[in-house]
Amino acid sequence: MKKISYFFAMCMVGVFAFVSCASAPKMKDVSDPTEIIEHKGTAFGVAQPNWVQEVLFTSNQKALQKALGIDKHVWVVTKQGENLDFVSNWADQVEARAQISASIKQGISDFVGAHLVGDDGDVEETVERYSARASAITVSGLNKEADWWFRGITKADKKAGREPKYTYLVVYSLDEDLYQKQIKKAFNGEDDKVVDDLIHYLMNYTMVLGKE
């Protein structure tokens, strides 16, 4: 196989700060143009936490960490549906680990596509090899940090006569040193410089995951 040259592109990502100053829930502020009917804090007069605003408007890793007040790598899994118990249980017990693993694979695929150049066959082989190694990243040590839910309806759904839906968001974290060790172990034998660049890329990579 021909030697693949690679380059690393550093991207400066703007951090957007969204601050909630309300002392009581203001439903219209959560996610316009979605009309929020109720949320987790409604019954207790508690405003939505700042990290929810970050999730709704940005998927920047450092901004999410700052909003959550944790120094760990974070993933946010979301699920929507008409039954709160179902969507929360599904996100917590079924979907979280699978979706987080899928996001890591996607991040690795994005890294290879953006940073490796060469013959199409060489790049394709590298993508396949790296994807296979990504399966070895077990994300053991994953912790649930926080969750939130709200029930709302978009203007389009309301106009179409559809029912409001629950949106459930759950935050998982992993110690960054532990995450890096798992990546290094999975990619043992690959070029050290490429692996270091991959780790740097993944440390700043965030996907907010969700599906109906």
XYZ file of N, CA and C in Angstrom:
636
model
N 0.841 -1.182 0.000
C 0.000 0.000 0.000
C 0.883 1.242 0.000
N 0.491 2.213 -0.849
C 1.277 3.428 -0.921
C 1.175 4.207 0.382
N 2.231 4.875 0.698
C 2.239 5.651 1.936
C 1.253 6.813 1.831
N 0.482 6.961 2.849
C -0.539 8.005 2.849
C -0.004 9.226 3.581
N -0.056 10.357 2.908
C 0.359 11.590 3.571
C -0.844 12.186 4.264
N -0.583 12.914 5.304
C -1.714 13.475 6.040
C -1.380 14.875 6.525
N -2.377 15.606 6.772
C -2.166 16.935 7.342
C -3.224 17.185 8.396
N -2.871 18.033 9.322
C -3.799 18.331 10.423
C -4.215 19.777 10.342
N -5.474 20.003 10.263
C -6.006 21.364 10.155
C -6.611 21.785 11.480
N -6.099 22.840 12.039
C -6.627 23.351 13.312
C -7.752 24.332 13.016
N -8.881 24.093 13.634
C -10.047 24.949 13.405
C -10.409 25.667 14.703
N -10.546 26.936 14.624
C -11.016 27.682 15.783
C -12.532 27.723 15.729
N -13.149 27.191 16.774
C -14.610 27.118 16.821
C -15.124 28.163 17.798
N -15.993 28.972 17.339
C -16.571 30.013 18.209
C -17.437 29.406 19.284
N -17.293 29.931 20.478
C -18.103 29.449 21.601
C -19.246 30.425 21.830
N -20.430 29.898 21.792
C -21.605 30.739 21.977
C -22.110 30.608 23.407
N -22.292 31.726 24.048
C -22.769 31.702 25.438
C -24.232 32.088 25.472
N -25.007 31.210 26.042
C -26.430 31.475 26.203
C -26.740 31.414 27.699
N -27.181 32.524 28.258
C -27.361 32.591 29.700
C -28.842 32.761 30.025
N -29.321 31.907 30.926
C -30.707 32.028 31.381
C -30.724 32.759 32.714
N -31.376 33.915 32.742
C -31.373 34.740 33.957
C -32.687 34.665 34.714
N -33.644 33.921 34.206
C -34.960 33.894 34.835
C -34.921 33.131 36.140
N -35.698 33.619 37.114
C -35.784 32.915 38.386
C -36.911 31.901 38.377
N -37.796 31.973 37.384
C -38.882 31.017 37.215
C -38.973 30.664 35.742
N -39.569 29.534 35.397
C -39.607 29.101 34.007
C -40.300 30.114 33.103
N -39.683 30.417 31.993
C -40.305 31.226 30.951
C -40.391 30.337 29.724
N -41.561 29.786 29.478
C -41.715 28.747 28.485
C -41.287 29.172 27.085
N -41.568 30.436 26.731
C -41.280 30.869 25.375
C -39.785 30.971 25.105
N -38.971 31.007 26.169
C -37.539 31.193 26.008
C -36.793 29.895 25.706
N -37.452 28.742 25.850
C -36.725 27.480 25.778
C -36.266 27.158 24.372
N -37.158 27.237 23.418
C -36.774 26.822 22.076
C -37.738 27.362 21.028
N -37.745 28.658 20.846
C -38.580 29.248 19.812
C -38.041 28.805 18.451
N -38.887 28.399 17.481
C -40.340 28.549 17.439
C -41.128 27.373 18.027
N -40.484 26.530 18.820
C -41.233 25.478 19.503
C -41.977 26.062 20.700
N -43.244 25.763 20.806
C -44.027 26.199 21.955
C -43.881 25.174 23.066
N -43.275 25.571 24.180
C -43.038 24.663 25.286
C -44.245 24.685 26.221
N -44.837 23.533 26.418
C -46.022 23.399 27.251
C -45.643 23.174 28.716
N -44.646 22.348 28.931
C -44.140 22.078 30.279
C -42.736 21.495 30.167
N -42.005 21.523 31.266
C -40.696 20.871 31.301
C -40.442 20.323 32.702
N -39.301 19.735 32.883
C -38.981 19.039 34.132
C -39.114 19.927 35.365
N -38.829 21.208 35.210
C -38.865 22.095 36.369
C -40.155 22.862 36.566
N -41.102 22.690 35.653
C -42.327 23.495 35.696
C -43.066 23.382 37.028
N -43.275 22.164 37.496
C -44.068 21.955 38.716
C -43.423 22.566 39.956
N -42.107 22.795 39.894
C -41.390 23.306 41.067
C -40.946 24.758 40.884
N -41.327 25.372 39.782
C -40.919 26.749 39.520
C -39.443 26.893 39.261
N -38.835 25.856 38.698
C -37.392 25.848 38.438
C -37.135 26.105 36.951
N -36.268 27.060 36.658
C -35.931 27.366 35.274
C -35.073 26.268 34.667
N -35.098 26.182 33.365
C -34.247 25.210 32.684
C -32.769 25.520 32.937
N -31.920 24.500 33.084
C -30.487 24.740 33.286
C -29.830 25.268 32.012
N -28.728 25.978 32.187
C -28.041 26.591 31.048
C -27.571 25.564 30.018
N -27.205 24.345 30.477
C -26.671 23.376 29.524
C -27.717 22.962 28.494
N -29.005 23.028 28.853
C -30.055 22.693 27.886
C -30.024 23.686 26.730
N -29.833 24.947 27.051
C -29.737 25.982 26.021
C -28.554 25.704 25.101
N -27.426 25.282 25.670
C -26.257 24.959 24.859
C -26.550 23.804 23.911
N -27.219 22.786 24.413
C -27.548 21.629 23.584
C -28.443 22.028 22.423
N -29.402 22.926 22.700
C -30.353 23.321 21.665
C -29.718 24.178 20.583
N -28.632 24.877 20.914
C -28.085 25.830 19.960
C -26.647 25.562 19.512
N -25.918 24.708 20.183
C -24.556 24.415 19.743
C -24.153 23.033 20.210
N -23.233 22.410 19.466
C -22.709 21.115 19.893
C -21.205 21.226 20.160
N -20.749 22.438 20.518
C -19.336 22.645 20.796
C -18.954 21.993 22.115
N -17.939 21.159 22.083
C -17.532 20.367 23.246
C -17.183 21.243 24.448
N -16.341 22.234 24.256
C -15.896 23.066 25.375
C -17.038 23.895 25.947
N -17.939 24.363 25.081
C -19.076 25.145 25.563
C -20.000 24.278 26.407
N -20.202 23.032 25.992
C -21.046 22.123 26.765
C -20.406 21.798 28.111
N -19.098 21.547 28.114
C -18.400 21.260 29.368
C -18.518 22.433 30.339
N -18.362 23.639 29.827
C -18.448 24.834 30.672
C -19.851 24.989 31.234
N -20.868 24.790 30.389
C -22.254 24.935 30.844
C -22.612 23.891 31.892
N -22.045 22.689 31.752
C -22.319 21.605 32.687
C -21.456 21.696 33.945
N -20.366 22.455 33.853
C -19.471 22.589 34.997
C -18.653 21.337 35.252
N -18.313 20.601 34.187
C -17.503 19.391 34.329
C -16.324 19.427 33.372
N -15.235 18.814 33.780
C -14.030 18.771 32.960
C -13.854 17.351 32.409
N -14.842 16.898 31.670
C -14.829 15.566 31.068
C -15.381 15.658 29.660
N -15.111 14.628 28.871
C -15.701 14.610 27.543
C -17.179 14.256 27.681
N -18.025 14.959 26.931
C -19.468 14.744 27.075
C -20.130 14.381 25.750
N -21.176 13.597 25.881
C -22.073 13.283 24.778
C -23.491 13.570 25.253
N -24.323 14.046 24.355
C -25.722 14.286 24.691
C -26.592 13.428 23.768
N -27.397 12.582 24.374
C -28.319 11.731 23.626
C -29.727 12.273 23.814
N -30.467 12.424 22.729
C -31.836 12.914 22.825
C -32.803 11.921 22.205
N -34.008 11.963 22.683
C -35.057 11.088 22.159
C -36.382 11.822 22.230
N -37.195 11.684 21.185
C -38.499 12.325 21.150
C -39.608 11.288 21.030
N -40.755 11.599 21.610
C -41.899 10.712 21.508
C -43.070 11.255 22.300
N -44.177 10.562 22.248
C -45.396 11.023 22.908
C -45.512 10.543 24.352
N -44.658 9.580 24.749
C -44.707 9.038 26.108
C -43.371 9.285 26.795
N -43.371 10.050 27.876
C -42.125 10.430 28.540
C -41.388 9.231 29.111
N -42.106 8.317 29.768
C -41.461 7.144 30.349
C -40.749 6.322 29.273
N -41.401 6.176 28.128
C -40.805 5.392 27.047
C -39.537 6.038 26.517
N -39.614 7.352 26.199
C -38.446 7.983 25.586
C -37.283 8.070 26.569
N -37.574 8.291 27.853
C -36.480 8.384 28.830
C -35.851 7.020 29.077
N -36.657 5.988 29.213
C -36.121 4.644 29.421
C -35.337 4.171 28.205
N -35.849 4.483 27.021
C -35.159 4.061 25.797
C -33.803 4.747 25.678
N -33.781 6.042 25.924
C -32.528 6.789 25.827
C -31.519 6.324 26.869
N -31.987 6.087 28.097
C -31.099 5.698 29.193
C -30.591 4.264 29.057
N -31.485 3.346 28.734
C -31.161 1.928 28.830
C -30.831 1.259 27.500
N -31.320 1.807 26.405
C -31.142 1.135 25.116
C -30.224 1.910 24.188
N -30.492 3.177 24.052
C -29.892 3.936 22.971
C -28.549 4.569 23.292
N -28.316 4.934 24.532
C -27.163 5.765 24.873
C -25.832 5.185 24.416
N -25.493 3.999 24.903
C -24.174 3.441 24.578
C -24.017 3.176 23.080
N -25.081 2.692 22.449
C -25.011 2.417 21.010
C -24.808 3.703 20.213
N -25.530 4.756 20.602
C -25.414 6.016 19.881
C -24.062 6.691 20.134
N -23.546 6.571 21.344
C -22.236 7.149 21.646
C -21.152 6.433 20.848
N -21.221 5.107 20.790
C -20.262 4.342 19.980
C -20.357 4.747 18.515
N -21.583 4.942 18.042
C -21.780 5.351 16.650
C -21.182 6.731 16.396
N -21.292 7.627 17.381
C -20.743 8.970 17.206
C -19.218 8.950 17.157
N -18.605 8.051 17.935
C -17.146 7.922 17.911
C -16.691 7.416 16.543
N -17.393 6.431 16.019
C -17.068 5.921 14.681
C -17.213 7.015 13.630
N -18.277 7.815 13.774
C -18.487 8.904 12.824
C -17.375 9.936 12.939
N -16.965 10.240 14.170
C -15.871 11.185 14.363
C -14.578 10.700 13.732
N -14.282 9.417 13.883
C -13.074 8.836 13.289
C -13.157 8.879 11.775
N -14.333 8.563 11.229
C -14.531 8.616 9.788
C -14.348 10.035 9.260
N -14.877 11.019 9.999
C -14.716 12.416 9.600
C -13.245 12.824 9.629
N -12.529 12.358 10.651
C -11.097 12.662 10.762
C -10.335 12.125 9.563
N -10.565 10.869 9.228
C -9.857 10.258 8.100
C -10.186 10.991 6.807
N -11.469 11.293 6.609
C -11.868 11.968 5.392
C -11.283 13.361 5.256
N -11.095 14.049 6.377
C -10.605 15.425 6.344
C -9.089 15.540 6.374
N -8.396 14.532 6.912
C -6.974 14.675 7.185
C -6.060 13.743 6.400
N -6.608 12.767 5.728
C -5.767 11.860 4.960
C -6.015 12.047 3.474
N -4.925 12.160 2.721
C -5.029 12.290 1.276
C -4.156 11.241 0.621
N -4.534 10.842 -0.561
C -3.797 9.812 -1.279
C -4.690 9.176 -2.320
N -4.286 8.059 -2.843
C -5.126 7.352 -3.803
C -6.439 6.968 -3.159
N -7.518 6.970 -3.934
C -8.836 6.639 -3.397
C -8.840 5.283 -2.701
N -8.148 4.320 -3.299
C -8.094 2.983 -2.708
C -7.393 2.977 -1.370
N -6.332 3.781 -1.238
C -5.590 3.862 0.019
C -6.438 4.491 1.118
N -7.109 5.594 0.784
C -7.946 6.272 1.764
C -9.103 5.386 2.188
N -9.719 4.708 1.229
C -10.834 3.814 1.546
C -10.399 2.688 2.473
N -9.210 2.146 2.212
C -8.682 1.072 3.053
C -8.421 1.577 4.460
N -7.913 2.812 4.568
C -7.642 3.395 5.875
C -8.940 3.637 6.641
N -9.961 4.127 5.961
C -11.260 4.353 6.595
C -11.809 3.045 7.148
N -11.738 1.988 6.358
C -12.242 0.686 6.794
C -11.449 0.165 7.983
N -10.131 0.321 7.937
C -9.281 -0.170 9.024
C -9.534 0.602 10.316
N -9.625 1.917 10.196
C -9.868 2.746 11.374
C -11.266 2.494 11.945
N -12.246 2.290 11.072
C -13.602 2.016 11.538
C -13.659 0.719 12.327
N -12.915 -0.287 11.846
C -12.865 -1.565 12.557
C -12.223 -1.391 13.927
N -11.178 -0.587 14.003
C -10.501 -0.357 15.282
C -11.377 0.454 16.235
N -12.236 1.303 15.678
C -13.113 2.123 16.509
C -14.034 1.265 17.363
N -14.358 0.077 16.887
C -15.245 -0.820 17.638
C -14.614 -1.268 18.949
N -13.280 -1.149 19.036
C -12.570 -1.572 20.249
C -12.607 -0.507 21.344
N -13.108 0.696 21.012
C -13.248 1.745 22.026
C -14.538 1.470 22.789
N -14.414 0.977 23.982
C -15.573 0.464 24.729
C -16.308 1.524 25.536
N -15.734 2.702 25.651
C -16.225 3.787 26.512
C -16.590 3.274 27.900
N -15.781 2.365 28.414
C -15.981 1.900 29.786
C -15.664 3.047 30.735
N -16.448 3.180 31.792
C -16.299 4.297 32.708
C -17.253 5.429 32.399
N -18.199 5.185 31.491
C -19.190 6.191 31.106
C -20.113 6.507 32.285
N -20.355 7.793 32.510
C -21.222 8.219 33.615
C -22.375 9.078 33.112
N -23.534 8.899 33.711
C -24.662 9.775 33.422
C -24.538 11.013 34.306
N -24.471 12.187 33.686
C -24.266 13.429 34.425
C -25.557 14.171 34.720
N -26.454 14.235 33.750
C -27.665 15.031 33.930
C -28.704 14.637 32.895
N -29.937 15.002 33.166
C -30.986 14.814 32.170
C -32.011 15.933 32.301
N -32.802 16.108 31.273
C -33.840 17.118 31.254
C -34.878 16.714 30.213
N -36.092 17.175 30.387
C -37.117 16.921 29.389
C -38.032 18.124 29.265
N -38.617 18.255 28.104
C -39.682 19.236 27.928
C -40.702 18.688 26.934
N -41.925 19.156 27.083
C -43.014 18.768 26.187
C -43.410 19.994 25.384
N -43.346 19.860 24.079
C -43.626 21.018 23.249
C -44.112 20.631 21.867
N -44.416 21.645 21.087
C -44.906 21.423 19.735
C -44.408 22.547 18.835
N -43.950 22.190 17.654
C -43.493 23.196 16.710
C -44.695 23.863 16.056
N -44.475 25.027 15.506
C -45.560 25.739 14.834
C -46.102 24.924 13.660
N -45.198 24.245 12.958
C -45.612 23.437 11.808
C -46.486 22.269 12.249
N -46.073 21.577 13.339
C -46.863 20.446 13.836
C -48.226 20.912 14.369
N -48.227 22.056 15.034
C -49.480 22.582 15.579
C -50.449 22.924 14.450
N -49.909 23.516 13.395
C -50.736 23.879 12.249
C -51.305 22.640 11.565
N -50.503 21.547 11.585
C -50.927 20.301 10.949
C -51.836 19.469 11.848
N -52.084 19.935 13.073
C -52.971 19.230 13.987
C -52.327 18.064 14.704
N -51.006 18.053 14.756
C -50.306 16.960 15.436
C -50.251 17.219 16.938
N -50.008 16.143 17.687
C -49.940 16.229 19.140
C -48.554 16.707 19.594
N -48.472 17.358 20.763
C -47.163 17.738 21.318
C -46.319 16.491 21.600
N -44.987 16.663 21.610
C -44.081 15.558 21.884
C -43.151 15.901 23.043
N -42.715 14.867 23.724
C -41.685 15.011 24.743
C -40.313 14.922 24.081
N -39.421 15.788 24.523
C -38.012 15.693 24.134
C -37.217 15.428 25.401
N -36.481 14.340 25.403
C -35.672 13.952 26.565
C -34.201 14.069 26.182
N -33.437 14.756 27.015
C -32.006 14.934 26.795
C -31.246 14.343 27.971
N -30.237 13.549 27.684
C -29.429 12.963 28.748
C -27.946 13.137 28.416
N -27.192 13.570 29.416
C -25.763 13.854 29.242
C -24.930 12.739 29.860
N -24.004 12.206 29.070
C -23.058 11.207 29.555
C -21.646 11.771 29.445
N -20.793 11.361 30.362
C -19.420 11.860 30.358
C -18.432 10.717 30.540
N -17.194 11.007 30.147
C -16.101 10.059 30.332
C -14.844 10.861 30.622
N -14.117 10.437 31.644
C -12.855 11.101 31.975
C -11.966 11.153 30.732
N -11.430 12.327 30.424
C -10.688 12.494 29.176
C -9.421 11.633 29.120
N -8.724 11.497 30.252
C -7.528 10.644 30.267
C -7.901 9.201 29.963
N -8.991 8.737 30.540
C -9.449 7.369 30.300
C -9.881 7.192 28.841
N -10.557 8.186 28.313
C -10.990 8.157 26.907
C -9.779 8.071 25.976
N -8.757 8.880 26.256
C -7.554 8.868 25.427
C -6.837 7.520 25.497
N -6.788 6.931 26.681
C -6.148 5.622 26.829
C -6.872 4.561 26.010
N -8.215 4.621 25.999
C -8.978 3.647 25.234
C -8.758 3.831 23.735
N -8.617 5.079 23.301
C -8.340 5.341 21.879
C -6.959 4.808 21.505
N -5.953 5.110 22.344
C -4.596 4.636 22.072
C -4.534 3.119 22.021
N -5.229 2.474 22.926
C -5.243 1.009 22.949
C -5.888 0.462 21.684
N -6.972 1.063 21.258
C -7.674 0.593 20.059
C -6.837 0.776 18.804
N -5.988 1.809 18.790
C -5.192 2.115 17.595
C -3.725 1.772 17.777
N -3.451 0.870 18.700
C -2.087 0.410 18.903
C -1.529 -0.182 17.603
N -0.335 0.279 17.212
C 0.282 -0.216 15.987
C 0.159 0.741 14.816
N -0.765 1.697 14.910
C -0.879 2.715 13.871
C 0.180 3.792 14.103
N 0.387 4.636 13.102
C 1.368 5.705 13.199
C 1.082 6.583 14.420
N 2.077 6.760 15.282
C 1.885 7.502 16.528
C 1.414 8.928 16.297
N 1.988 9.600 15.295
C 1.608 10.998 15.018
C 0.148 11.080 14.568
N -0.269 10.147 13.727
C -1.654 10.137 13.262
C -2.596 9.881 14.434
N -2.234 8.969 15.317
C -3.070 8.656 16.475
C -3.164 9.857 17.407
N -2.045 10.563 17.614
C -2.075 11.763 18.452
C -3.000 12.819 17.854
N -2.933 12.989 16.530
C -3.814 13.948 15.868
C -5.274 13.509 15.957
N -5.500 12.211 15.861
C -6.859 11.676 15.984
C -7.412 11.945 17.382
N -6.606 11.722 18.400
C -7.036 11.968 19.778
C -7.388 13.442 19.966
N -6.529 14.314 19.460
C -6.800 15.753 19.569
C -8.123 16.090 18.887
N -8.372 15.492 17.744
C -9.608 15.739 16.996
C -10.820 15.257 17.784
N -10.745 14.050 18.318
C -11.882 13.488 19.041
C -12.159 14.216 20.351
N -11.111 14.771 20.985
C -11.315 15.496 22.227
C -12.152 16.760 22.014
N -12.155 17.269 20.793
C -12.917 18.474 20.489
C -14.143 18.181 19.639
N -14.447 16.899 19.486
C -15.544 16.481 18.617
C -16.777 16.167 19.464
N -17.881 16.755 19.075
C -19.121 16.509 19.796
C -20.241 16.263 18.815
N -21.044 15.265 19.111
C -22.277 15.088 18.375
C -23.423 15.037 19.379
N -24.421 15.861 19.133
C -25.638 15.766 19.919
C -26.528 14.791 19.182
N -26.796 13.665 19.815
C -27.400 12.546 19.126
C -28.891 12.437 19.411
N -29.616 12.182 18.401
C -31.034 12.003 18.646
C -31.788 11.535 17.423
N -32.890 10.872 17.666
C -33.759 10.460 16.569
C -35.136 10.168 17.133
N -36.095 10.177 16.214
C -37.472 9.910 16.614
C -37.600 8.488 17.121
